[in-house]
Amino acid sequence: MSKQTLGLTPALADYVRATSLREPDILRQLRQETADLPMAAMQISPEQGQLMALLVQLIGARKTLEVGVFTGYSSLAVALVLPPEGQILACDVSEDYTAIARRYWAMAGVENKIQLYLAPATETLAHFIDTGHQNTVDFAFIDADKQGYDTYYEQALQLVRPGGLIAIDNVLWSGRVADTSVQDNRTQHIRDLNQKIHQDQRVDISLVPMADGLDSDDEEATLGIQIRGRELPADPHIGPQRRQVHGALYSLVEPEPVIAEVTPFGSNCWATTSTPCRSAEEAAAKYRPGHAPTW
């Protein structure tokens, strides 16, 4: 087992996509159209979209949040795997770019799942908080202006339910966060948020250096996964406890006992999610070594 993340040569990056990417035609068409735009680098990578779709399916998400839509690749990837009653609350400020998103949502037949709000995201998220959406969102994706990241994170924490997921894009910023000679405002905002989340006991975290560097212009594709935790009084009989069950780490908490973190699907590939269970036995029954959870 390697002690650090494997760097991807162009040949290995091509191999990863050739042997793992299952990109629907509608997403491929959108990606190709977006590639011709002046701000094409703002689009996430297809493998990142695929991972997000997998996470949404693993947690059984029905309601998701997106801060930063651009031309709609990430929202479309998520909408395609949501159930018919699924809902995406999508925030952006650009009429022009989201017009492309709307067109592809309609072509894919998922426009009824996506509610687009064209206004500054801080205002839209505050409106959600004030109108009963707190603790109702299963999955949130933040990929917008970096100066607003800290505010979006705090607002998302109020909206995402306990056990839900928050994914934050660009947390490595093409490596600039580790370059001390880079001191621009956007980079510093990302550094500050990374440090804050690292110390934030409200969440469990994993930073995934996923696609940064696959392509020379693919600076937008590093994903940080933040798992929303919850603090509950310990049950004197069962918890809190942490045990290893078939490669899946779970925690017994009171009152409805288990938050589970699913780990490896194979070499250099894993995902994290959560589900409530009523007992350690039920949690153990849901996992098999090297396989996705069976719920």
PDB file of C-alpha atoms in Angstrom, residues 1-271:
ATOM      1  CA  MET A   1       0.000   0.000   0.000  1.00  0.00           C
ATOM      2  CA  SER A   2       1.350   3.393  -0.974  1.00  0.00           C
ATOM      3  CA  LYS A   3       1.979   5.930   1.793  1.00  0.00           C
ATOM      4  CA  GLN A   4       0.757   8.815  -0.380  1.00  0.00           C
ATOM      5  CA  THR A   5      -1.606   9.476  -3.255  1.00  0.00           C
ATOM      6  CA  LEU A   6      -0.394   8.202  -6.603  1.00  0.00           C
ATOM      7  CA  GLY A   7       0.377  10.926  -9.122  1.00  0.00           C
ATOM      8  CA  LEU A   8      -1.328  10.505 -12.494  1.00  0.00           C
ATOM      9  CA  THR A   9       0.711  10.638 -15.667  1.00  0.00           C
ATOM     10  CA  PRO A  10      -1.267  11.509 -18.811  1.00  0.00           C
ATOM     11  CA  ALA A  11      -1.189   7.833 -19.803  1.00  0.00           C
ATOM     12  CA  LEU A  12      -2.495   6.728 -16.399  1.00  0.00           C
ATOM     13  CA  ALA A  13      -5.153   9.450 -16.450  1.00  0.00           C
ATOM     14  CA  ASP A  14      -6.342   8.166 -19.838  1.00  0.00           C
ATOM     15  CA  TYR A  15      -6.398   4.642 -18.424  1.00  0.00           C
ATOM     16  CA  VAL A  16      -8.489   5.723 -15.429  1.00  0.00           C
ATOM     17  CA  ARG A  17     -11.085   7.288 -17.680  1.00  0.00           C
ATOM     18  CA  ALA A  18     -11.031   4.406 -20.156  1.00  0.00           C
ATOM     19  CA  THR A  19     -11.602   1.778 -17.473  1.00  0.00           C
ATOM     20  CA  SER A  20     -13.865   3.562 -14.982  1.00  0.00           C
ATOM     21  CA  LEU A  21     -15.819   6.413 -16.569  1.00  0.00           C
ATOM     22  CA  ARG A  22     -19.436   5.667 -17.488  1.00  0.00           C
ATOM     23  CA  GLU A  23     -20.462   9.066 -18.791  1.00  0.00           C
ATOM     24  CA  PRO A  24     -23.997   9.285 -20.218  1.00  0.00           C
ATOM     25  CA  ASP A  25     -24.187  10.768 -23.700  1.00  0.00           C
ATOM     26  CA  ILE A  26     -26.096  13.823 -22.469  1.00  0.00           C
ATOM     27  CA  LEU A  27     -23.304  14.653 -19.995  1.00  0.00           C
ATOM     28  CA  ARG A  28     -20.648  14.115 -22.643  1.00  0.00           C
ATOM     29  CA  GLN A  29     -22.481  16.472 -25.015  1.00  0.00           C
ATOM     30  CA  LEU A  30     -22.728  19.132 -22.306  1.00  0.00           C
ATOM     31  CA  ARG A  31     -19.048  18.753 -21.429  1.00  0.00           C
ATOM     32  CA  GLN A  32     -18.032  19.104 -25.060  1.00  0.00           C
ATOM     33  CA  GLU A  33     -20.185  22.203 -25.591  1.00  0.00           C
ATOM     34  CA  THR A  34     -18.834  23.785 -22.400  1.00  0.00           C
ATOM     35  CA  ALA A  35     -15.243  23.097 -23.508  1.00  0.00           C
ATOM     36  CA  ASP A  36     -15.623  25.754 -26.215  1.00  0.00           C
ATOM     37  CA  LEU A  37     -16.563  28.502 -23.734  1.00  0.00           C
ATOM     38  CA  PRO A  38     -14.018  31.098 -22.479  1.00  0.00           C
ATOM     39  CA  MET A  39     -14.552  29.925 -18.864  1.00  0.00           C
ATOM     40  CA  ALA A  40     -14.523  26.211 -19.682  1.00  0.00           C
ATOM     41  CA  ALA A  41     -12.054  25.491 -16.860  1.00  0.00           C
ATOM     42  CA  MET A  42     -14.864  26.133 -14.370  1.00  0.00           C
ATOM     43  CA  GLN A  43     -16.484  22.814 -15.293  1.00  0.00           C
ATOM     44  CA  ILE A  44     -15.839  19.808 -13.075  1.00  0.00           C
ATOM     45  CA  SER A  45     -14.210  16.694 -14.500  1.00  0.00           C
ATOM     46  CA  PRO A  46     -16.454  13.799 -15.620  1.00  0.00           C
ATOM     47  CA  GLU A  47     -14.978  11.427 -13.039  1.00  0.00           C
ATOM     48  CA  GLN A  48     -15.755  13.951 -10.311  1.00  0.00           C
ATOM     49  CA  GLY A  49     -19.346  14.105 -11.513  1.00  0.00           C
ATOM     50  CA  GLN A  50     -19.465  10.323 -11.449  1.00  0.00           C
ATOM     51  CA  LEU A  51     -18.171  10.200  -7.865  1.00  0.00           C
ATOM     52  CA  MET A  52     -20.763  12.751  -6.779  1.00  0.00           C
ATOM     53  CA  ALA A  53     -23.497  10.689  -8.401  1.00  0.00           C
ATOM     54  CA  LEU A  54     -22.225   7.599  -6.573  1.00  0.00           C
ATOM     55  CA  LEU A  55     -22.223   9.380  -3.218  1.00  0.00           C
ATOM     56  CA  VAL A  56     -25.747  10.658  -3.805  1.00  0.00           C
ATOM     57  CA  GLN A  57     -26.903   7.119  -4.569  1.00  0.00           C
ATOM     58  CA  LEU A  58     -25.073   5.610  -1.592  1.00  0.00           C
ATOM     59  CA  ILE A  59     -26.809   7.859   0.913  1.00  0.00           C
ATOM     60  CA  GLY A  60     -30.176   7.561  -0.787  1.00  0.00           C
ATOM     61  CA  ALA A  61     -30.362  11.321  -1.280  1.00  0.00           C
ATOM     62  CA  ARG A  62     -33.647  12.899  -2.243  1.00  0.00           C
ATOM     63  CA  LYS A  63     -32.898  16.562  -1.677  1.00  0.00           C
ATOM     64  CA  THR A  64     -29.602  18.190  -2.668  1.00  0.00           C
ATOM     65  CA  LEU A  65     -28.111  21.662  -2.784  1.00  0.00           C
ATOM     66  CA  GLU A  66     -25.721  23.181  -5.315  1.00  0.00           C
ATOM     67  CA  VAL A  67     -23.905  26.493  -4.847  1.00  0.00           C
ATOM     68  CA  GLY A  68     -22.498  27.395  -8.256  1.00  0.00           C
ATOM     69  CA  VAL A  69     -24.196  25.855 -11.310  1.00  0.00           C
ATOM     70  CA  PHE A  70     -22.204  27.156 -14.313  1.00  0.00           C
ATOM     71  CA  THR A  71     -23.465  25.183 -17.352  1.00  0.00           C
ATOM     72  CA  GLY A  72     -25.032  22.481 -15.235  1.00  0.00           C
ATOM     73  CA  TYR A  73     -22.749  19.443 -15.470  1.00  0.00           C
ATOM     74  CA  SER A  74     -22.682  18.640 -11.740  1.00  0.00           C
ATOM     75  CA  SER A  75     -26.387  19.295 -11.233  1.00  0.00           C
ATOM     76  CA  LEU A  76     -27.239  17.138 -14.239  1.00  0.00           C
ATOM     77  CA  ALA A  77     -24.991  14.315 -13.026  1.00  0.00           C
ATOM     78  CA  VAL A  78     -26.795  14.379  -9.676  1.00  0.00           C
ATOM     79  CA  ALA A  79     -30.297  14.819 -11.119  1.00  0.00           C
ATOM     80  CA  LEU A  80     -29.868  11.769 -13.343  1.00  0.00           C
ATOM     81  CA  VAL A  81     -29.479   9.500 -10.298  1.00  0.00           C
ATOM     82  CA  LEU A  82     -32.026  11.118  -8.001  1.00  0.00           C
ATOM     83  CA  PRO A  83     -35.375   9.327  -7.643  1.00  0.00           C
ATOM     84  CA  PRO A  84     -38.380  10.786  -9.507  1.00  0.00           C
ATOM     85  CA  GLU A  85     -39.374  12.828  -6.446  1.00  0.00           C
ATOM     86  CA  GLY A  86     -35.787  14.078  -5.978  1.00  0.00           C
ATOM     87  CA  GLN A  87     -35.064  17.791  -5.710  1.00  0.00           C
ATOM     88  CA  ILE A  88     -32.018  19.995  -6.344  1.00  0.00           C
ATOM     89  CA  LEU A  89     -31.890  23.537  -4.985  1.00  0.00           C
ATOM     90  CA  ALA A  90     -29.466  25.233  -7.399  1.00  0.00           C
ATOM     91  CA  CYS A  91     -27.892  28.653  -6.779  1.00  0.00           C
ATOM     92  CA  ASP A  92     -26.144  30.850  -9.351  1.00  0.00           C
ATOM     93  CA  VAL A  93     -26.022  34.433 -10.630  1.00  0.00           C
ATOM     94  CA  SER A  94     -25.419  33.938 -14.367  1.00  0.00           C
ATOM     95  CA  GLU A  95     -28.375  34.007 -16.746  1.00  0.00           C
ATOM     96  CA  ASP A  96     -26.165  33.119 -19.714  1.00  0.00           C
ATOM     97  CA  TYR A  97     -24.393  30.051 -18.342  1.00  0.00           C
ATOM     98  CA  THR A  98     -27.459  28.658 -16.592  1.00  0.00           C
ATOM     99  CA  ALA A  99     -29.422  29.005 -19.853  1.00  0.00           C
ATOM    100  CA  ILE A 100     -27.155  26.247 -21.172  1.00  0.00           C
ATOM    101  CA  ALA A 101     -27.816  24.246 -18.007  1.00  0.00           C
ATOM    102  CA  ARG A 102     -31.588  24.634 -18.385  1.00  0.00           C
ATOM    103  CA  ARG A 103     -31.426  23.432 -21.983  1.00  0.00           C
ATOM    104  CA  TYR A 104     -29.577  20.243 -21.032  1.00  0.00           C
ATOM    105  CA  TRP A 105     -31.777  19.617 -17.992  1.00  0.00           C
ATOM    106  CA  ALA A 106     -34.760  19.712 -20.339  1.00  0.00           C
ATOM    107  CA  MET A 107     -33.069  17.487 -22.914  1.00  0.00           C
ATOM    108  CA  ALA A 108     -32.362  14.936 -20.176  1.00  0.00           C
ATOM    109  CA  GLY A 109     -35.912  15.149 -18.828  1.00  0.00           C
ATOM    110  CA  VAL A 110     -34.836  16.195 -15.317  1.00  0.00           C
ATOM    111  CA  GLU A 111     -35.833  19.866 -15.339  1.00  0.00           C
ATOM    112  CA  ASN A 112     -38.673  19.101 -12.903  1.00  0.00           C
ATOM    113  CA  LYS A 113     -36.114  17.995 -10.291  1.00  0.00           C
ATOM    114  CA  ILE A 114     -34.096  21.246 -10.337  1.00  0.00           C
ATOM    115  CA  GLN A 115     -35.172  24.575  -8.870  1.00  0.00           C
ATOM    116  CA  LEU A 116     -32.792  27.317 -10.059  1.00  0.00           C
ATOM    117  CA  TYR A 117     -32.393  30.482  -7.961  1.00  0.00           C
ATOM    118  CA  LEU A 118     -30.634  33.375  -9.713  1.00  0.00           C
ATOM    119  CA  ALA A 119     -29.412  35.613  -6.901  1.00  0.00           C
ATOM    120  CA  PRO A 120     -26.325  35.911  -4.683  1.00  0.00           C
ATOM    121  CA  ALA A 121     -26.006  32.530  -2.987  1.00  0.00           C
ATOM    122  CA  THR A 122     -25.687  33.962   0.524  1.00  0.00           C
ATOM    123  CA  GLU A 123     -29.122  35.539   0.107  1.00  0.00           C
ATOM    124  CA  THR A 124     -30.657  32.384  -1.354  1.00  0.00           C
ATOM    125  CA  LEU A 125     -29.200  30.142   1.358  1.00  0.00           C
ATOM    126  CA  ALA A 126     -30.358  32.550   4.073  1.00  0.00           C
ATOM    127  CA  HIS A 127     -33.844  32.366   2.553  1.00  0.00           C
ATOM    128  CA  PHE A 128     -33.719  28.556   2.677  1.00  0.00           C
ATOM    129  CA  ILE A 129     -32.676  28.667   6.330  1.00  0.00           C
ATOM    130  CA  ASP A 130     -35.494  31.076   7.167  1.00  0.00           C
ATOM    131  CA  THR A 131     -38.175  29.098   5.321  1.00  0.00           C
ATOM    132  CA  GLY A 132     -37.895  25.654   6.853  1.00  0.00           C
ATOM    133  CA  HIS A 133     -35.125  23.919   4.921  1.00  0.00           C
ATOM    134  CA  GLN A 134     -32.789  23.468   7.912  1.00  0.00           C
ATOM    135  CA  ASN A 135     -31.586  19.862   8.387  1.00  0.00           C
ATOM    136  CA  THR A 136     -33.478  18.677   5.294  1.00  0.00           C
ATOM    137  CA  VAL A 137     -30.731  18.525   2.644  1.00  0.00           C
ATOM    138  CA  ASP A 138     -28.974  15.189   2.086  1.00  0.00           C
ATOM    139  CA  PHE A 139     -26.066  16.350  -0.088  1.00  0.00           C
ATOM    140  CA  ALA A 140     -24.580  19.773  -0.845  1.00  0.00           C
ATOM    141  CA  PHE A 141     -21.973  20.766  -3.428  1.00  0.00           C
ATOM    142  CA  ILE A 142     -20.119  24.086  -3.129  1.00  0.00           C
ATOM    143  CA  ASP A 143     -18.278  25.327  -6.224  1.00  0.00           C
ATOM    144  CA  ALA A 144     -18.559  29.102  -6.434  1.00  0.00           C
ATOM    145  CA  ASP A 145     -16.604  32.273  -5.617  1.00  0.00           C
ATOM    146  CA  LYS A 146     -13.838  31.454  -3.152  1.00  0.00           C
ATOM    147  CA  GLN A 147     -14.338  34.587  -1.069  1.00  0.00           C
ATOM    148  CA  GLY A 148     -17.757  33.254  -0.142  1.00  0.00           C
ATOM    149  CA  TYR A 149     -16.678  29.701   0.697  1.00  0.00           C
ATOM    150  CA  ASP A 150     -16.664  30.140   4.475  1.00  0.00           C
ATOM    151  CA  THR A 151     -20.155  31.655   4.484  1.00  0.00           C
ATOM    152  CA  TYR A 152     -21.498  28.977   2.131  1.00  0.00           C
ATOM    153  CA  TYR A 153     -19.989  26.277   4.358  1.00  0.00           C
ATOM    154  CA  GLU A 154     -21.609  27.669   7.502  1.00  0.00           C
ATOM    155  CA  GLN A 155     -24.964  28.043   5.779  1.00  0.00           C
ATOM    156  CA  ALA A 156     -24.733  24.537   4.333  1.00  0.00           C
ATOM    157  CA  LEU A 157     -24.085  23.151   7.812  1.00  0.00           C
ATOM    158  CA  GLN A 158     -27.463  24.533   8.840  1.00  0.00           C
ATOM    159  CA  LEU A 159     -29.230  23.070   5.826  1.00  0.00           C
ATOM    160  CA  VAL A 160     -27.653  19.607   5.603  1.00  0.00           C
ATOM    161  CA  ARG A 161     -29.151  16.940   7.830  1.00  0.00           C
ATOM    162  CA  PRO A 162     -27.076  15.030  10.402  1.00  0.00           C
ATOM    163  CA  GLY A 163     -25.275  12.279   8.507  1.00  0.00           C
ATOM    164  CA  GLY A 164     -25.511  14.145   5.198  1.00  0.00           C
ATOM    165  CA  LEU A 165     -22.590  15.136   2.991  1.00  0.00           C
ATOM    166  CA  ILE A 166     -21.074  18.435   1.929  1.00  0.00           C
ATOM    167  CA  ALA A 167     -18.680  18.388  -1.033  1.00  0.00           C
ATOM    168  CA  ILE A 168     -16.450  21.432  -1.547  1.00  0.00           C
ATOM    169  CA  ASP A 169     -14.602  21.895  -4.819  1.00  0.00           C
ATOM    170  CA  ASN A 170     -11.159  23.433  -5.472  1.00  0.00           C
ATOM    171  CA  VAL A 171      -9.752  22.848  -1.999  1.00  0.00           C
ATOM    172  CA  LEU A 172      -6.244  22.268  -3.397  1.00  0.00           C
ATOM    173  CA  TRP A 173      -6.545  25.041  -6.019  1.00  0.00           C
ATOM    174  CA  SER A 174      -4.153  23.349  -8.449  1.00  0.00           C
ATOM    175  CA  GLY A 175      -1.555  23.096  -5.694  1.00  0.00           C
ATOM    176  CA  ARG A 176      -1.452  26.827  -4.995  1.00  0.00           C
ATOM    177  CA  VAL A 177      -2.635  26.324  -1.394  1.00  0.00           C
ATOM    178  CA  ALA A 178       0.706  24.625  -0.626  1.00  0.00           C
ATOM    179  CA  ASP A 179       2.839  27.252  -2.377  1.00  0.00           C
ATOM    180  CA  THR A 180       3.812  29.881   0.189  1.00  0.00           C
ATOM    181  CA  SER A 181       4.770  32.315  -2.561  1.00  0.00           C
ATOM    182  CA  VAL A 182       1.115  32.477  -3.642  1.00  0.00           C
ATOM    183  CA  GLN A 183      -0.704  35.012  -1.461  1.00  0.00           C
ATOM    184  CA  ASP A 184      -3.659  36.150  -3.569  1.00  0.00           C
ATOM    185  CA  ASN A 185      -7.058  36.650  -1.967  1.00  0.00           C
ATOM    186  CA  ARG A 186      -8.810  33.589  -3.412  1.00  0.00           C
ATOM    187  CA  THR A 187      -6.012  31.217  -2.481  1.00  0.00           C
ATOM    188  CA  GLN A 188      -5.905  32.547   1.071  1.00  0.00           C
ATOM    189  CA  HIS A 189      -9.653  32.108   1.489  1.00  0.00           C
ATOM    190  CA  ILE A 190      -9.311  28.447   0.498  1.00  0.00           C
ATOM    191  CA  ARG A 191      -6.359  27.952   2.865  1.00  0.00           C
ATOM    192  CA  ASP A 192      -8.319  29.509   5.712  1.00  0.00           C
ATOM    193  CA  LEU A 193     -11.343  27.294   5.104  1.00  0.00           C
ATOM    194  CA  ASN A 194      -9.202  24.157   4.852  1.00  0.00           C
ATOM    195  CA  GLN A 195      -7.607  24.946   8.205  1.00  0.00           C
ATOM    196  CA  LYS A 196     -10.970  25.729   9.755  1.00  0.00           C
ATOM    197  CA  ILE A 197     -12.583  22.495   8.575  1.00  0.00           C
ATOM    198  CA  HIS A 198      -9.571  20.483   9.714  1.00  0.00           C
ATOM    199  CA  GLN A 199     -10.253  21.666  13.266  1.00  0.00           C
ATOM    200  CA  ASP A 200     -14.066  21.661  13.021  1.00  0.00           C
ATOM    201  CA  GLN A 201     -15.447  19.052  15.429  1.00  0.00           C
ATOM    202  CA  ARG A 202     -18.946  19.415  13.980  1.00  0.00           C
ATOM    203  CA  VAL A 203     -17.933  17.307  10.986  1.00  0.00           C
ATOM    204  CA  ASP A 204     -15.945  14.268   9.966  1.00  0.00           C
ATOM    205  CA  ILE A 205     -13.796  14.975   6.930  1.00  0.00           C
ATOM    206  CA  SER A 206     -11.817  13.547   4.063  1.00  0.00           C
ATOM    207  CA  LEU A 207      -9.973  15.594   1.455  1.00  0.00           C
ATOM    208  CA  VAL A 208      -9.887  13.803  -1.892  1.00  0.00           C
ATOM    209  CA  PRO A 209      -7.182  14.957  -4.360  1.00  0.00           C
ATOM    210  CA  MET A 210      -9.269  13.591  -7.142  1.00  0.00           C
ATOM    211  CA  ALA A 211      -8.751  15.114 -10.570  1.00  0.00           C
ATOM    212  CA  ASP A 212      -6.381  18.028 -10.121  1.00  0.00           C
ATOM    213  CA  GLY A 213      -3.752  17.730 -12.832  1.00  0.00           C
ATOM    214  CA  LEU A 214      -5.492  15.174 -15.052  1.00  0.00           C
ATOM    215  CA  ASP A 215      -5.522  17.856 -17.718  1.00  0.00           C
ATOM    216  CA  SER A 216      -3.440  21.001 -17.872  1.00  0.00           C
ATOM    217  CA  ASP A 217      -6.590  23.141 -17.790  1.00  0.00           C
ATOM    218  CA  ASP A 218      -8.482  21.003 -15.253  1.00  0.00           C
ATOM    219  CA  GLU A 219      -7.831  23.177 -12.230  1.00  0.00           C
ATOM    220  CA  GLU A 220     -11.419  22.993 -11.022  1.00  0.00           C
ATOM    221  CA  ALA A 221     -11.542  19.311 -10.180  1.00  0.00           C
ATOM    222  CA  THR A 222     -10.253  18.730  -6.671  1.00  0.00           C
ATOM    223  CA  LEU A 223     -12.957  17.579  -4.292  1.00  0.00           C
ATOM    224  CA  GLY A 224     -13.116  17.871  -0.527  1.00  0.00           C
ATOM    225  CA  ILE A 225     -15.776  15.757   1.147  1.00  0.00           C
ATOM    226  CA  GLN A 226     -17.118  17.041   4.445  1.00  0.00           C
ATOM    227  CA  ILE A 227     -19.356  14.694   6.399  1.00  0.00           C
ATOM    228  CA  ARG A 228     -21.819  16.413   8.689  1.00  0.00           C
ATOM    229  CA  GLY A 229     -21.631  14.889  12.164  1.00  0.00           C
ATOM    230  CA  ARG A 230     -23.873  15.290  15.168  1.00  0.00           C
ATOM    231  CA  GLU A 231     -23.165  15.648  18.860  1.00  0.00           C
ATOM    232  CA  LEU A 232     -25.537  13.646  21.052  1.00  0.00           C
ATOM    233  CA  PRO A 233     -25.432  12.641  24.700  1.00  0.00           C
ATOM    234  CA  ALA A 234     -23.775   9.262  25.073  1.00  0.00           C
ATOM    235  CA  ASP A 235     -25.978   6.288  25.844  1.00  0.00           C
ATOM    236  CA  PRO A 236     -24.487   4.643  28.977  1.00  0.00           C
ATOM    237  CA  HIS A 237     -25.160   1.213  27.512  1.00  0.00           C
ATOM    238  CA  ILE A 238     -23.917   1.457  23.930  1.00  0.00           C
ATOM    239  CA  GLY A 239     -21.917   4.526  23.126  1.00  0.00           C
ATOM    240  CA  PRO A 240     -20.296   6.373  21.809  1.00  0.00           C
ATOM    241  CA  GLN A 241     -18.230   3.465  20.458  1.00  0.00           C
ATOM    242  CA  ARG A 242     -16.222   2.994  17.298  1.00  0.00           C
ATOM    243  CA  ARG A 243     -15.520  -0.431  15.845  1.00  0.00           C
ATOM    244  CA  GLN A 244     -14.309  -1.977  12.610  1.00  0.00           C
ATOM    245  CA  VAL A 245     -16.873  -4.043  10.702  1.00  0.00           C
ATOM    246  CA  HIS A 246     -15.779  -5.658   7.416  1.00  0.00           C
ATOM    247  CA  GLY A 247     -13.740  -2.598   6.434  1.00  0.00           C
ATOM    248  CA  ALA A 248     -16.524  -0.171   7.352  1.00  0.00           C
ATOM    249  CA  LEU A 249     -16.087   2.104  10.332  1.00  0.00           C
ATOM    250  CA  TYR A 250     -19.248   2.817  12.239  1.00  0.00           C
ATOM    251  CA  SER A 251     -20.129   4.744  15.376  1.00  0.00           C
ATOM    252  CA  LEU A 252     -22.859   3.840  17.813  1.00  0.00           C
ATOM    253  CA  VAL A 253     -24.625   6.969  18.956  1.00  0.00           C
ATOM    254  CA  GLU A 254     -27.813   7.680  20.842  1.00  0.00           C
ATOM    255  CA  PRO A 255     -30.732   7.694  20.170  1.00  0.00           C
ATOM    256  CA  GLU A 256     -30.915   5.891  16.792  1.00  0.00           C
ATOM    257  CA  PRO A 257     -27.676   4.278  16.809  1.00  0.00           C
ATOM    258  CA  VAL A 258     -25.302   4.115  13.870  1.00  0.00           C
ATOM    259  CA  ILE A 259     -23.446   6.536  11.639  1.00  0.00           C
ATOM    260  CA  ALA A 260     -21.367   4.533   9.160  1.00  0.00           C
ATOM    261  CA  GLU A 261     -18.419   5.557   7.013  1.00  0.00           C
ATOM    262  CA  VAL A 262     -17.985   3.252   4.039  1.00  0.00           C
ATOM    263  CA  THR A 263     -14.333   2.765   3.067  1.00  0.00           C
ATOM    264  CA  PRO A 264     -12.540   0.947   0.322  1.00  0.00           C
ATOM    265  CA  PHE A 265     -14.115  -0.338  -2.831  1.00  0.00           C
ATOM    266  CA  GLY A 266     -10.672  -1.322  -4.102  1.00  0.00           C
ATOM    267  CA  SER A 267      -7.144  -0.018  -4.522  1.00  0.00           C
ATOM    268  CA  ASN A 268      -7.060   3.794  -4.717  1.00  0.00           C
ATOM    269  CA  CYS A 269     -10.869   3.927  -4.702  1.00  0.00           C
ATOM    270  CA  TRP A 270     -13.278   4.562  -1.845  1.00  0.00           C
ATOM    271  CA  ALA A 271     -16.297   6.532  -0.810  1.00  0.00           C
TER     272      ALA A 271
END
